[in-house]
Amino acid sequence: GLVVGTRLAGLDSDTGADAQSLYLEAVRSSDESASCDGVLGGETVDVELAFQCLDPGTCAGRQVSVNGTAIAANPGTGVSSYTAVSLSFTDDGTVRAPTVINYPDVGRIQLHARYDIPLEDGSPSGNYMSGTSNPFVVKPFDLEISAVQRTADAFANPAAAGAGGAAFIAAGASFSATVTATTQAGTAAPNYGQESTPEGVRLDATLVAPVGGNLPALSNATGFGAFSAGVATGTAFSWGEVGIIELTAAIADGDYLGAGDLTGTPSGNVGRFHPDHYTVGDVVLTERSDLPGCLDAFSYMGEPFGLDFSLTARNVAGVTTQNYQGDFAKLAIDRDPPFGAGDLGFGAVNSPGAGATALTGRLQQQAVAGAFSTGRADISTTLALLRPGAGNDGPFQDLRLGLSPGDADGVTVQAPDLDPALTGSATHAQLALTDVRLGRLRLENAYGSELEALTLAVRAEHFDGNGFVTNLADACTPSTAGSLLLSNYTDSLQAGESTASGAGSLSAGV
């Protein structure tokens, strides 16, 4: 008799965490608890051994070895061939021979033994002492992962060590991986996946970085193709977060032929994963933001207007990538003024279409604040459209403001709908629509007695394309004595003889 526990492919039965001391024991057929000491005790004899492939029912060319000797392989239909192996039996109250078995493949198998009992003259009698082991399972020694790459273009996983490492793939995009069921020697086990109910593998992910970050499950984790010669490849795995993970392969259903699970060697770092795109939301435009409480529906050139909005990093499916923060957020937002459009990539164009005016070059960003937290940044910025270098232009009453953020990985907005550069192709996400005018304040003429205070009218004007006209929409421009500069004194009037005092509120521009 021989009772064998679950083994690992290519590993000697007396080695490893589940090592067994196995013996082929000779017992009486009438009393299996009693040794057959009168026949084999203390002898070294040739015992015929064979093994039978039960599941899968073929043996794929691999043979079990017993004490280093390869024995005959028989398909599941029966045992027809044996191999003689020299075994030394003890004679110490039991009759048994130490036995070390090794099977360099996987599956459910059974061992068979027989011994031709000799006649008194030592010749074969044709009467056999025979027996079988229990059916037992040999699992893969390892499930090795290789060839992790982007499915779209076969770009190999760069195995980034941290947030500063090379980018691999967008969160939620497909990547490929190959798994090999191996023996202890590292060779493929061709029987894997050929079982009567074919066994598969699954991939599990563990988070390497950011530490304590979000760890969603892999999508299509069991999506491998059929195993061939112990190897299978899947091309539609995805992970929907930002960061770096490690992959391990395991038995797909957690139970190889009823003998339990097996977890393979970890893959090493896979990543860095980055967002697929940004989306913009919660946009609020504040005209004339330097005048608290102003409700005017326009701003003057050179005058700041506020823009508040959210920017959210998302994966391919549109789900927020919560790990996009800290060092893993590659879009710079906080900067010291003065500066231009920068990484947020603001753009401006008036009246898109025929006759449009590209104005990005005159757009100035005066201040900005915001930072990513769990994949979202709430950004506040102050912009201004600068006055022309020479001459007059405007009004720009259909001024479209757009955003084209670009982080270090090339992530930008999804489905842009604005073309500030007038190239014929949309590059920006439209944020807001505003009205910007070239303006001036004009102090009107007045006449009166030099003995009394003279009331002067202050008029806000804007250029309408032909000339300056009263800006009837202006109700906020402050007009105080301190803002008035008196000059151009004539005749006998000298500087300092006249002063301005008081203040007024504009109504309909006057």
XYZ file of C-alpha atoms in Angstrom:
510
model
C 0.000 0.000 0.000
C 1.018 3.618 -0.557
C -0.949 6.664 0.636
C 0.129 9.866 -1.128
C -1.000 13.385 -0.259
C -1.311 16.327 -2.628
C 1.997 17.034 -4.321
C 3.547 19.856 -6.345
C 4.761 19.370 -9.898
C 8.430 18.410 -10.152
C 9.022 18.421 -6.391
C 10.311 15.277 -4.681
C 7.751 13.900 -2.241
C 10.186 14.203 0.686
C 10.840 17.896 0.005
C 8.982 21.102 0.691
C 6.401 22.335 3.165
C 4.186 19.290 2.570
C 6.993 16.722 2.539
C 5.991 13.096 3.085
C 8.024 10.059 4.075
C 6.525 7.480 1.739
C 6.987 3.705 1.894
C 5.821 0.895 -0.327
C 4.652 -1.649 2.236
C 4.115 -5.367 1.664
C 1.185 -6.769 3.667
C -0.770 -10.049 3.776
C -3.942 -10.068 1.754
C -5.733 -11.839 4.614
C -4.684 -9.306 7.203
C -3.548 -5.940 5.805
C -2.296 -4.889 9.229
C 0.319 -7.657 9.247
C 3.645 -7.470 7.409
C 4.522 -9.921 4.713
C 7.861 -10.544 6.429
C 8.312 -14.052 5.057
C 8.492 -12.846 1.446
C 10.339 -9.507 1.082
C 11.707 -8.689 4.530
C 15.328 -7.537 4.370
C 15.544 -8.056 0.611
C 16.314 -5.822 -2.362
C 14.135 -6.844 -5.258
C 12.788 -5.506 -8.540
C 9.208 -4.306 -8.136
C 7.237 -3.429 -11.257
C 5.766 0.041 -11.027
C 3.487 2.124 -13.227
C 1.312 5.190 -12.948
C -2.072 5.920 -14.422
C -3.268 9.328 -15.680
C -6.782 9.834 -14.360
C -7.493 13.535 -15.005
C -6.519 14.478 -17.589
C -6.642 11.001 -19.031
C -3.469 11.474 -21.070
C 0.051 11.898 -19.721
C 1.493 14.542 -22.107
C 4.794 12.683 -22.329
C 5.802 13.257 -18.693
C 6.649 10.311 -16.400
C 6.547 9.786 -12.659
C 9.908 8.840 -11.206
C 10.277 6.578 -8.179
C 13.615 6.797 -6.388
C 14.962 8.509 -9.502
C 13.726 5.918 -12.023
C 11.085 6.974 -14.553
C 8.215 4.490 -14.601
C 5.728 3.578 -17.286
C 2.851 5.969 -17.983
C -0.570 4.506 -18.701
C -3.646 6.392 -19.895
C -6.796 6.330 -17.812
C -8.231 3.349 -19.674
C -6.086 0.862 -17.768
C -2.608 -0.297 -16.790
C -0.784 -2.315 -19.408
C 2.891 -1.521 -18.961
C 5.242 -1.454 -15.965
C 8.844 -0.519 -15.215
C 11.046 -2.596 -12.892
C 12.516 -0.546 -10.029
C 14.969 -1.929 -7.486
C 13.575 -1.398 -3.954
C 15.110 -2.353 -0.600
C 12.623 -3.592 2.005
C 13.143 -3.403 5.740
C 12.763 -6.307 8.158
C 12.112 -4.501 11.424
C 8.593 -5.534 12.249
C 7.323 -4.045 9.008
C 8.241 -4.837 5.464
C 8.473 -1.599 3.573
C 10.704 0.180 1.076
C 11.439 3.947 1.267
C 9.935 5.580 -1.777
C 10.448 9.075 -3.197
C 8.125 10.032 -6.027
C 8.260 12.982 -8.410
C 5.830 13.919 -11.179
C 6.954 16.759 -13.489
C 3.397 17.616 -14.526
C -0.023 18.198 -12.987
C -3.293 16.337 -12.666
C -4.844 13.461 -10.734
C -2.837 10.234 -10.957
C -2.542 6.842 -9.272
C 0.442 4.535 -8.737
C 0.420 0.765 -9.359
C 2.874 -1.864 -8.115
C 3.270 -5.612 -8.611
C 5.833 -8.235 -7.677
C 6.157 -11.660 -9.287
C 6.532 -14.019 -6.317
C 9.406 -16.382 -7.162
C 9.432 -20.185 -6.885
C 11.829 -21.938 -4.552
C 14.430 -22.068 -7.315
C 14.079 -18.309 -7.792
C 12.273 -18.476 -11.125
C 9.112 -16.403 -11.668
C 5.937 -18.091 -10.574
C 3.509 -15.850 -12.455
C 1.709 -15.188 -9.185
C 1.753 -11.487 -8.362
C 1.647 -9.514 -5.176
C 0.021 -6.249 -6.320
C -1.427 -3.021 -5.031
C -2.279 0.588 -5.839
C -1.917 3.941 -4.187
C -4.807 6.254 -3.570
C -5.674 8.623 -6.452
C -3.843 11.851 -5.591
C -3.483 15.331 -7.069
C -0.327 17.037 -8.254
C -0.748 20.807 -8.434
C 1.498 23.272 -10.296
C 4.603 24.248 -8.382
C 4.061 27.865 -9.441
C 1.905 30.103 -11.608
C 4.321 32.530 -13.220
C 3.244 35.836 -14.762
C 5.097 37.263 -17.745
C 4.686 39.555 -20.767
C 2.607 42.248 -19.051
C 2.023 44.891 -21.721
C -0.461 47.373 -23.122
C -2.837 45.511 -25.385
C -3.238 48.419 -27.802
C 0.406 48.651 -28.868
C 2.343 45.941 -26.958
C 4.214 48.569 -24.899
C 5.937 46.639 -22.120
C 5.161 47.313 -18.468
C 7.894 49.706 -17.212
C 7.516 48.439 -13.611
C 7.660 51.909 -12.048
C 9.090 51.999 -8.529
C 7.058 55.008 -7.409
C 5.129 58.109 -8.415
C 8.154 59.415 -10.304
C 8.453 56.286 -12.443
C 7.489 55.901 -16.090
C 3.831 55.785 -17.067
C 2.394 52.480 -18.277
C -1.275 52.750 -19.163
C -4.454 54.715 -18.543
C -6.618 53.522 -15.689
C -9.262 51.194 -17.087
C -7.477 50.533 -20.405
C -6.740 46.955 -21.459
C -3.460 45.254 -20.748
C -2.249 41.736 -21.517
C -0.513 39.107 -19.404
C 0.686 35.528 -19.806
C 0.569 32.859 -17.096
C 2.576 29.647 -17.143
C 1.816 26.705 -14.867
C 5.276 25.458 -13.989
C 7.100 22.603 -12.323
C 9.728 23.003 -9.619
C 12.358 23.168 -12.378
C 10.599 26.162 -13.958
C 9.383 24.283 -17.041
C 5.780 24.447 -18.193
C 3.341 21.762 -17.027
C 1.476 20.814 -20.238
C -1.418 19.027 -18.506
C -2.660 22.242 -16.886
C -5.928 23.301 -18.457
C -6.459 19.914 -20.092
C -8.473 18.436 -17.207
C -11.918 16.975 -17.899
C -13.299 20.266 -16.599
C -10.451 22.554 -17.650
C -8.864 24.500 -14.837
C -8.111 28.184 -15.364
C -6.331 30.967 -13.522
C -7.283 34.369 -12.149
C -5.245 37.485 -11.509
C -5.377 39.277 -8.170
C -3.999 42.763 -7.558
C -2.331 44.186 -4.477
C -1.591 47.897 -4.130
C 2.056 48.936 -4.079
C 1.525 52.708 -4.235
C 0.121 55.027 -3.122
C 0.203 53.459 0.331
C -3.313 53.325 1.780
C -4.871 54.216 -1.571
C -7.967 52.878 -3.270
C -7.698 49.294 -4.576
C -10.523 48.257 -6.886
C -10.574 44.709 -8.199
C -9.150 43.872 -11.597
C -11.684 43.722 -14.385
C -11.916 40.454 -16.344
C -9.570 38.818 -13.820
C -10.142 35.290 -15.182
C -10.088 36.344 -18.822
C -7.358 34.047 -20.077
C -7.569 32.110 -23.289
C -7.316 28.322 -23.366
C -4.143 26.777 -21.967
C -1.778 25.201 -24.451
C 1.366 23.393 -23.255
C 0.790 24.919 -19.815
C 0.637 28.516 -21.044
C -2.301 30.916 -21.439
C -2.598 34.606 -22.328
C -5.305 37.180 -21.647
C -5.596 40.512 -23.440
C -8.494 42.320 -21.742
C -7.410 42.861 -18.138
C -7.832 46.335 -16.694
C -7.404 48.206 -13.436
C -9.443 51.338 -12.925
C -7.223 53.363 -10.603
C -4.074 55.480 -10.541
C -0.951 54.006 -8.980
C 1.205 50.890 -9.023
C 0.051 47.347 -8.349
C 1.477 43.850 -8.134
C -0.227 40.870 -9.752
C -0.437 37.298 -8.556
C -1.998 34.342 -10.332
C -4.114 31.740 -8.566
C -6.441 28.857 -9.450
C -9.493 30.405 -11.115
C -12.065 28.671 -8.909
C -9.755 28.452 -5.892
C -9.675 24.653 -5.946
C -7.438 22.635 -8.263
C -9.128 19.251 -8.786
C -10.494 19.430 -5.259
C -7.045 19.878 -3.719
C -7.290 23.577 -2.854
C -5.914 26.823 -4.171
C -2.427 27.797 -5.237
C -1.036 31.341 -5.296
C 1.807 31.980 -7.691
C 4.888 34.160 -7.428
C 4.064 37.916 -7.502
C 4.738 39.681 -10.763
C 6.713 42.607 -9.394
C 5.489 46.161 -9.941
C 2.964 46.823 -12.686
C 2.427 50.463 -13.608
C 2.405 53.407 -13.267
C -1.336 53.716 -14.093
C -2.542 57.265 -14.845
C -5.960 58.850 -15.513
C -7.543 58.506 -18.922
C -9.019 62.028 -19.051
C -10.329 65.001 -17.108
C -13.845 66.353 -16.936
C -14.830 69.925 -16.039
C -17.777 70.910 -13.854
C -19.260 73.432 -11.424
C -18.173 76.421 -13.529
C -18.845 79.899 -12.075
C -17.724 83.063 -13.907
C -17.490 86.280 -11.867
C -17.304 89.414 -14.033
C -15.224 92.338 -12.744
C -14.065 90.255 -9.807
C -12.024 93.112 -8.350
C -15.286 94.953 -7.552
C -17.054 93.015 -4.776
C -20.795 92.784 -5.261
C -20.711 94.019 -8.847
C -23.439 92.506 -11.016
C -22.278 93.875 -14.371
C -22.481 91.285 -17.156
C -19.170 92.223 -18.787
C -15.547 92.972 -17.949
C -13.171 95.533 -19.388
C -9.927 94.571 -21.105
C -7.165 94.435 -18.522
C -9.694 94.010 -15.729
C -9.739 90.695 -13.824
C -12.630 88.291 -13.922
C -12.865 85.219 -11.713
C -13.340 81.668 -12.883
C -14.108 78.818 -10.489
C -14.505 75.240 -11.671
C -13.784 71.634 -10.768
C -11.438 69.341 -12.614
C -11.870 65.584 -12.074
C -9.446 62.856 -13.147
C -11.292 59.807 -14.467
C -10.583 56.338 -15.841
C -11.667 54.943 -19.201
C -15.160 54.183 -17.857
C -15.554 57.709 -16.472
C -15.106 56.725 -12.820
C -13.123 59.128 -10.622
C -9.561 57.945 -9.964
C -9.325 58.583 -6.243
C -5.577 57.946 -6.067
C -4.898 60.965 -8.282
C -3.527 63.190 -5.563
C -0.211 64.035 -3.951
C 2.766 62.858 -6.000
C 0.514 60.853 -8.309
C -1.274 64.036 -9.481
C 0.848 65.237 -12.394
C -1.060 68.419 -13.290
C 0.510 71.555 -11.788
C -2.070 74.032 -10.472
C -0.556 76.188 -7.710
C 1.922 78.635 -9.222
C 3.286 82.037 -8.333
C 2.151 84.962 -10.525
C 2.848 86.372 -12.980
C 2.572 83.609 -15.519
C 0.745 82.621 -18.679
C -1.786 79.902 -19.405
C 0.534 77.177 -18.052
C -0.454 73.552 -17.488
C -4.166 74.362 -17.279
C -3.982 75.494 -20.897
C -6.569 78.275 -20.982
C -7.701 79.505 -24.372
C -9.969 82.280 -25.654
C -11.767 82.916 -28.936
C -14.499 85.364 -29.883
C -17.468 84.306 -32.020
C -16.298 80.829 -33.106
C -16.986 80.321 -36.786
C -16.721 82.769 -39.662
C -15.061 85.977 -38.569
C -13.799 84.539 -35.306
C -10.936 86.197 -33.433
C -8.299 84.102 -31.684
C -7.454 85.762 -28.368
C -5.474 83.219 -26.353
C -2.306 85.273 -26.781
C -3.902 88.166 -24.895
C -5.285 86.010 -22.081
C -3.422 86.535 -18.826
C -3.734 84.368 -15.748
C -3.198 86.576 -12.725
C -3.758 84.093 -9.882
C -4.701 80.458 -9.392
C -5.272 78.089 -6.496
C -6.351 74.489 -6.131
C -5.025 70.976 -5.555
C -6.177 67.454 -6.303
C -7.725 65.439 -3.510
C -9.221 61.996 -4.182
C -9.159 62.709 -7.895
C -10.831 66.140 -7.888
C -9.459 69.675 -7.793
C -11.612 72.723 -7.022
C -9.798 75.499 -8.858
C -10.129 79.265 -8.457
C -8.348 81.478 -10.944
C -8.318 85.122 -12.004
C -7.981 85.919 -15.698
C -7.855 89.075 -17.753
C -7.942 89.804 -21.480
C -5.219 92.336 -22.126
C -5.768 95.555 -24.087
C -4.411 95.616 -27.654
C -0.831 96.748 -28.039
C -1.881 99.530 -30.347
C -5.155 100.903 -31.638
C -8.606 99.838 -30.558
C -10.558 96.615 -30.984
C -13.590 94.799 -29.668
C -16.086 94.502 -28.310
C -15.763 90.743 -27.773
C -19.283 89.970 -26.675
C -19.146 86.267 -27.548
C -15.825 85.466 -25.880
C -15.538 81.721 -25.252
C -13.115 80.573 -22.571
C -11.731 77.067 -22.804
C -9.436 74.717 -20.929
C -6.950 72.196 -22.260
C -5.029 70.831 -19.271
C -2.043 68.674 -20.031
C -0.256 66.803 -17.291
C 3.123 65.122 -17.493
C 1.500 61.959 -18.876
C -0.405 63.783 -21.627
C -3.781 63.430 -19.917
C -6.262 66.057 -21.106
C -9.994 66.700 -21.385
C -12.351 64.245 -23.005
C -14.350 65.292 -26.075
C -13.047 68.883 -26.500
C -15.585 71.259 -28.050
C -13.708 74.557 -28.540
C -11.074 75.581 -31.103
C -9.368 78.711 -29.721
C -6.498 78.560 -32.213
C -8.890 78.341 -35.193
C -7.120 75.274 -36.542
C -10.325 73.535 -37.579
C -10.042 70.990 -34.764
C -11.396 71.378 -31.221
C -8.678 71.187 -28.570
C -10.300 72.720 -25.459
C -13.289 72.109 -23.250
C -15.471 75.219 -23.194
C -15.784 76.651 -19.696
C -17.742 79.889 -19.962
C -19.014 82.655 -22.212
C -18.281 86.290 -21.402
C -18.377 89.832 -22.786
C -15.111 91.795 -22.752
C -14.866 95.436 -23.897
C -12.150 98.009 -24.429
C -13.091 100.822 -22.054
C -12.109 104.259 -20.895
C -13.326 106.941 -18.465
C -13.937 110.418 -19.887
C -14.352 113.595 -17.848
C -16.868 115.814 -19.648
C -16.581 119.557 -20.136
C -18.369 121.852 -17.688
C -18.695 125.613 -17.364
C -19.540 127.795 -14.364
C -18.470 130.466 -11.928
C -15.011 130.329 -10.458
C -16.651 131.221 -7.169
C -18.645 127.985 -6.886
C -17.859 124.278 -6.966
C -18.223 122.914 -10.453
C -19.990 119.557 -10.970
C -18.253 117.360 -13.561
C -19.800 114.310 -15.228
C -17.661 111.141 -15.526
C -18.615 108.905 -18.420
C -17.638 105.219 -18.891
C -17.211 104.434 -22.555
C -16.329 101.371 -24.597
C -15.199 100.884 -28.151
C -18.066 99.565 -30.296
C -16.006 98.766 -33.382
C -16.312 102.244 -34.850
C -15.691 104.573 -31.935
C -16.192 105.065 -28.227
C -19.755 105.173 -26.969
C -21.288 105.349 -23.524
C -21.253 101.948 -21.850
C -24.839 101.791 -20.679
C -24.167 98.440 -18.952
C -21.625 99.907 -16.509
C -23.042 100.341 -13.015
C -19.988 99.442 -10.971
C -16.971 101.475 -12.048
C -15.950 103.564 -9.032
C -15.619 107.308 -9.597
C -14.021 109.085 -6.662
C -11.996 112.244 -6.432
C -8.868 110.204 -5.853
C -9.257 108.531 -9.227
C -9.393 111.839 -11.155
C -6.268 113.426 -12.531
C -6.661 117.125 -13.414
C -4.303 118.434 -16.074
C -4.064 120.647 -19.167
C -4.370 123.951 -17.295
C -4.692 126.959 -19.637
C -4.699 130.746 -19.549
C -3.949 132.010 -16.013
C -5.072 128.853 -14.157
C -2.225 127.081 -12.440
C -1.814 123.567 -11.036
C -2.948 123.282 -7.436
C -5.511 126.073 -7.742
C -8.250 123.557 -8.472
C -8.898 120.305 -6.587
C -11.390 117.471 -6.971
C -13.494 116.237 -4.116
C -16.483 114.028 -3.524
C -17.576 110.811 -5.212
C -20.296 109.598 -7.517
C -21.913 106.349 -8.588
C -22.233 105.462 -12.215
C -25.678 104.782 -13.557
C -26.031 103.576 -17.121
C -22.381 104.452 -17.576
C -22.529 108.066 -16.325
